[in-house]
Amino acid sequence: MERPSGPPSAPSAGPFPAPSPGSPAGAASGPAAPLLIACALGIERFALRAGRAGAAGPVTVLRTGMGPRNAERAVSRALGESRNRSAVVIASGFCAGLVPGMNPGDLIVADETRHPDGSTPCTGTALLVDALARAVPGRTVHTGPLTGSDHVVRGQERAELRATGAVAVDMESAATLRSALSAGSRPVAAVRVVVDAPEHELVRIGTVRGGISAFRVLRAVLPAFHEWHRSLLLPRR
């Protein structure tokens, strides 16, 4: 689906009751759970630290380093700290789009992330899509499976991944969400900005117009993350 913008459950951790995968979690009484935003690159972390206004609780932007193994280690270590033990987790940063017609600066909201051993459902996808439509008006938001890879995907391999139904690929999101749920049940999500697409393959981020466009969009998404986080703290009706 696209719209113009305009592992098994683990024991519950922190103030959230164990949510059913893919559904918003209501919060019990107590302090708001922290928000942990994980990204791979320094340029992504710089963009995602652009603003903190409107946060429902403590926010940490974690640079994990590139690749699934680095993401897994960094997220597991961060969630092992007492301040982040109950954190809600978002994987974010740049990605490669797989769908013809995508453009740099388009947004990807995953409904699941895929890894070699299976998939991880994401929480509150529709809430994130609506929040991003308000935060980044005029940008196209795509939803669907976000697949993981341990290397940069180009050319024919990109077409093969598209044939599986995936809409985008990156190296860290699947490992990030899998590690997050291994540390305890919690809401998880993945939001990525397309930096290159089938008709717009890039060599280096930031050296061409597409990379600059993606960076500007990534700088604007934080209010949507805060809105999604706040919505998870509302009691269920």
mmCIF file of N, CA and C in Angstrom, residues 96-142:
data_model
loop_
_atom_site.group_PDB
_atom_site.id
_atom_site.type_symbol
_atom_site.label_atom_id
_atom_site.label_comp_id
_atom_site.label_asym_id
_atom_site.label_seq_id
_atom_site.Cartn_x
_atom_site.Cartn_y
_atom_site.Cartn_z
ATOM 1 N N ALA A 96 17.137 1.234 0.683
ATOM 2 C CA ALA A 96 17.005 1.138 -0.770
ATOM 3 C C ALA A 96 15.579 0.738 -1.103
ATOM 4 N N GLY A 97 14.922 1.522 -1.927
ATOM 5 C CA GLY A 97 13.582 1.166 -2.377
ATOM 6 C C GLY A 97 13.641 0.076 -3.433
ATOM 7 N N LEU A 98 12.621 -0.765 -3.460
ATOM 8 C CA LEU A 98 12.576 -1.873 -4.410
ATOM 9 C C LEU A 98 11.511 -1.712 -5.479
ATOM 10 N N VAL A 99 10.570 -0.796 -5.273
ATOM 11 C CA VAL A 99 9.416 -0.674 -6.157
ATOM 12 C C VAL A 99 9.696 0.355 -7.254
ATOM 13 N N PRO A 100 9.530 -0.017 -8.512
ATOM 14 C CA PRO A 100 9.705 0.966 -9.587
ATOM 15 C C PRO A 100 8.805 2.177 -9.354
ATOM 16 N N GLY A 101 9.336 3.350 -9.616
ATOM 17 C CA GLY A 101 8.580 4.574 -9.392
ATOM 18 C C GLY A 101 8.867 5.239 -8.066
ATOM 19 N N MET A 102 9.553 4.555 -7.162
ATOM 20 C CA MET A 102 9.951 5.201 -5.910
ATOM 21 C C MET A 102 10.997 6.270 -6.187
ATOM 22 N N ASN A 103 11.036 7.264 -5.297
ATOM 23 C CA ASN A 103 11.983 8.362 -5.440
ATOM 24 C C ASN A 103 12.737 8.593 -4.138
ATOM 25 N N PRO A 104 13.960 9.105 -4.214
ATOM 26 C CA PRO A 104 14.665 9.489 -2.990
ATOM 27 C C PRO A 104 13.814 10.461 -2.178
ATOM 28 N N GLY A 105 13.727 10.217 -0.881
ATOM 29 C CA GLY A 105 12.883 11.031 -0.016
ATOM 30 C C GLY A 105 11.540 10.405 0.280
ATOM 31 N N ASP A 106 11.128 9.366 -0.467
ATOM 32 C CA ASP A 106 9.927 8.617 -0.097
ATOM 33 C C ASP A 106 10.153 7.933 1.249
ATOM 34 N N LEU A 107 9.065 7.707 1.971
ATOM 35 C CA LEU A 107 9.141 7.070 3.285
ATOM 36 C C LEU A 107 8.645 5.630 3.221
ATOM 37 N N ILE A 108 9.273 4.773 3.999
ATOM 38 C CA ILE A 108 8.869 3.380 4.144
ATOM 39 C C ILE A 108 8.445 3.151 5.592
ATOM 40 N N VAL A 109 7.216 2.700 5.802
ATOM 41 C CA VAL A 109 6.766 2.265 7.126
ATOM 42 C C VAL A 109 6.537 0.768 7.023
ATOM 43 N N ALA A 110 7.368 -0.010 7.696
ATOM 44 C CA ALA A 110 7.274 -1.462 7.590
ATOM 45 C C ALA A 110 6.066 -1.993 8.349
ATOM 46 N N ASP A 111 5.351 -2.943 7.732
ATOM 47 C CA ASP A 111 4.349 -3.682 8.502
ATOM 48 C C ASP A 111 4.967 -4.949 9.094
ATOM 49 N N GLU A 112 6.126 -5.340 8.554
ATOM 50 C CA GLU A 112 6.936 -6.400 9.136
ATOM 51 C C GLU A 112 8.354 -6.243 8.614
ATOM 52 N N THR A 113 9.317 -6.746 9.400
ATOM 53 C CA THR A 113 10.687 -6.833 8.913
ATOM 54 C C THR A 113 11.010 -8.312 8.720
ATOM 55 N N ARG A 114 11.777 -8.607 7.667
ATOM 56 C CA ARG A 114 12.087 -9.986 7.316
ATOM 57 C C ARG A 114 13.568 -10.276 7.486
ATOM 58 N N HIS A 115 13.861 -11.449 8.061
ATOM 59 C CA HIS A 115 15.225 -11.907 8.245
ATOM 60 C C HIS A 115 15.286 -13.372 7.820
ATOM 61 N N PRO A 116 16.462 -13.964 7.722
ATOM 62 C CA PRO A 116 16.557 -15.340 7.205
ATOM 63 C C PRO A 116 15.735 -16.365 7.991
ATOM 64 N N ASP A 117 15.480 -16.104 9.284
ATOM 65 C CA ASP A 117 14.754 -17.083 10.100
ATOM 66 C C ASP A 117 13.270 -16.787 10.238
ATOM 67 N N GLY A 118 12.773 -15.771 9.556
ATOM 68 C CA GLY A 118 11.358 -15.463 9.675
ATOM 69 C C GLY A 118 11.084 -13.978 9.545
ATOM 70 N N SER A 119 10.081 -13.498 10.284
ATOM 71 C CA SER A 119 9.704 -12.093 10.189
ATOM 72 C C SER A 119 9.264 -11.578 11.553
ATOM 73 N N THR A 120 9.276 -10.269 11.714
ATOM 74 C CA THR A 120 8.847 -9.613 12.945
ATOM 75 C C THR A 120 7.736 -8.626 12.612
ATOM 76 N N PRO A 121 6.523 -8.824 13.123
ATOM 77 C CA PRO A 121 5.456 -7.852 12.872
ATOM 78 C C PRO A 121 5.752 -6.531 13.576
ATOM 79 N N CYS A 122 5.355 -5.447 12.954
ATOM 80 C CA CYS A 122 5.557 -4.120 13.535
ATOM 81 C C CYS A 122 4.281 -3.635 14.220
ATOM 82 N N THR A 123 4.440 -2.700 15.132
ATOM 83 C CA THR A 123 3.338 -2.196 15.949
ATOM 84 C C THR A 123 2.833 -0.858 15.427
ATOM 85 N N GLY A 124 1.522 -0.710 15.320
ATOM 86 C CA GLY A 124 0.929 0.593 15.033
ATOM 87 C C GLY A 124 1.339 1.197 13.708
ATOM 88 N N THR A 125 1.389 0.367 12.653
ATOM 89 C CA THR A 125 1.812 0.870 11.342
ATOM 90 C C THR A 125 0.923 2.016 10.858
ATOM 91 N N ALA A 126 -0.393 1.851 10.969
ATOM 92 C CA ALA A 126 -1.307 2.901 10.490
ATOM 93 C C ALA A 126 -1.124 4.189 11.275
ATOM 94 N N LEU A 127 -0.859 4.090 12.568
ATOM 95 C CA LEU A 127 -0.618 5.283 13.379
ATOM 96 C C LEU A 127 0.607 6.036 12.878
ATOM 97 N N LEU A 128 1.648 5.302 12.544
ATOM 98 C CA LEU A 128 2.869 5.936 12.040
ATOM 99 C C LEU A 128 2.641 6.588 10.686
ATOM 100 N N VAL A 129 1.910 5.917 9.815
ATOM 101 C CA VAL A 129 1.626 6.497 8.498
ATOM 102 C C VAL A 129 0.892 7.817 8.651
ATOM 103 N N ASP A 130 -0.119 7.851 9.507
ATOM 104 C CA ASP A 130 -0.881 9.083 9.709
ATOM 105 C C ASP A 130 -0.016 10.180 10.320
ATOM 106 N N ALA A 131 0.832 9.812 11.295
ATOM 107 C CA ALA A 131 1.701 10.798 11.933
ATOM 108 C C ALA A 131 2.717 11.362 10.949
ATOM 109 N N LEU A 132 3.241 10.525 10.072
ATOM 110 C CA LEU A 132 4.206 10.993 9.073
ATOM 111 C C LEU A 132 3.549 11.890 8.038
ATOM 112 N N ALA A 133 2.287 11.616 7.716
ATOM 113 C CA ALA A 133 1.570 12.480 6.770
ATOM 114 C C ALA A 133 1.480 13.899 7.312
ATOM 115 N N ARG A 134 1.366 14.021 8.623
ATOM 116 C CA ARG A 134 1.311 15.363 9.237
ATOM 117 C C ARG A 134 2.701 15.973 9.386
ATOM 118 N N ALA A 135 3.687 15.139 9.694
ATOM 119 C CA ALA A 135 5.037 15.655 9.949
ATOM 120 C C ALA A 135 5.781 16.020 8.673
ATOM 121 N N VAL A 136 5.540 15.254 7.595
ATOM 122 C CA VAL A 136 6.269 15.474 6.340
ATOM 123 C C VAL A 136 5.257 15.558 5.198
ATOM 124 N N PRO A 137 4.448 16.613 5.157
ATOM 125 C CA PRO A 137 3.419 16.710 4.121
ATOM 126 C C PRO A 137 4.028 16.747 2.724
ATOM 127 N N GLY A 138 3.324 16.115 1.798
ATOM 128 C CA GLY A 138 3.779 16.110 0.413
ATOM 129 C C GLY A 138 4.676 14.956 0.042
ATOM 130 N N ARG A 139 5.105 14.163 1.009
ATOM 131 C CA ARG A 139 5.953 13.013 0.729
ATOM 132 C C ARG A 139 5.115 11.737 0.616
ATOM 133 N N THR A 140 5.527 10.842 -0.247
ATOM 134 C CA THR A 140 4.820 9.575 -0.400
ATOM 135 C C THR A 140 5.280 8.601 0.672
ATOM 136 N N VAL A 141 4.311 7.933 1.296
ATOM 137 C CA VAL A 141 4.598 6.934 2.322
ATOM 138 C C VAL A 141 4.190 5.561 1.783
ATOM 139 N N HIS A 142 5.131 4.632 1.749
ATOM 140 C CA HIS A 142 4.879 3.270 1.301
ATOM 141 C C HIS A 142 4.852 2.348 2.514
#
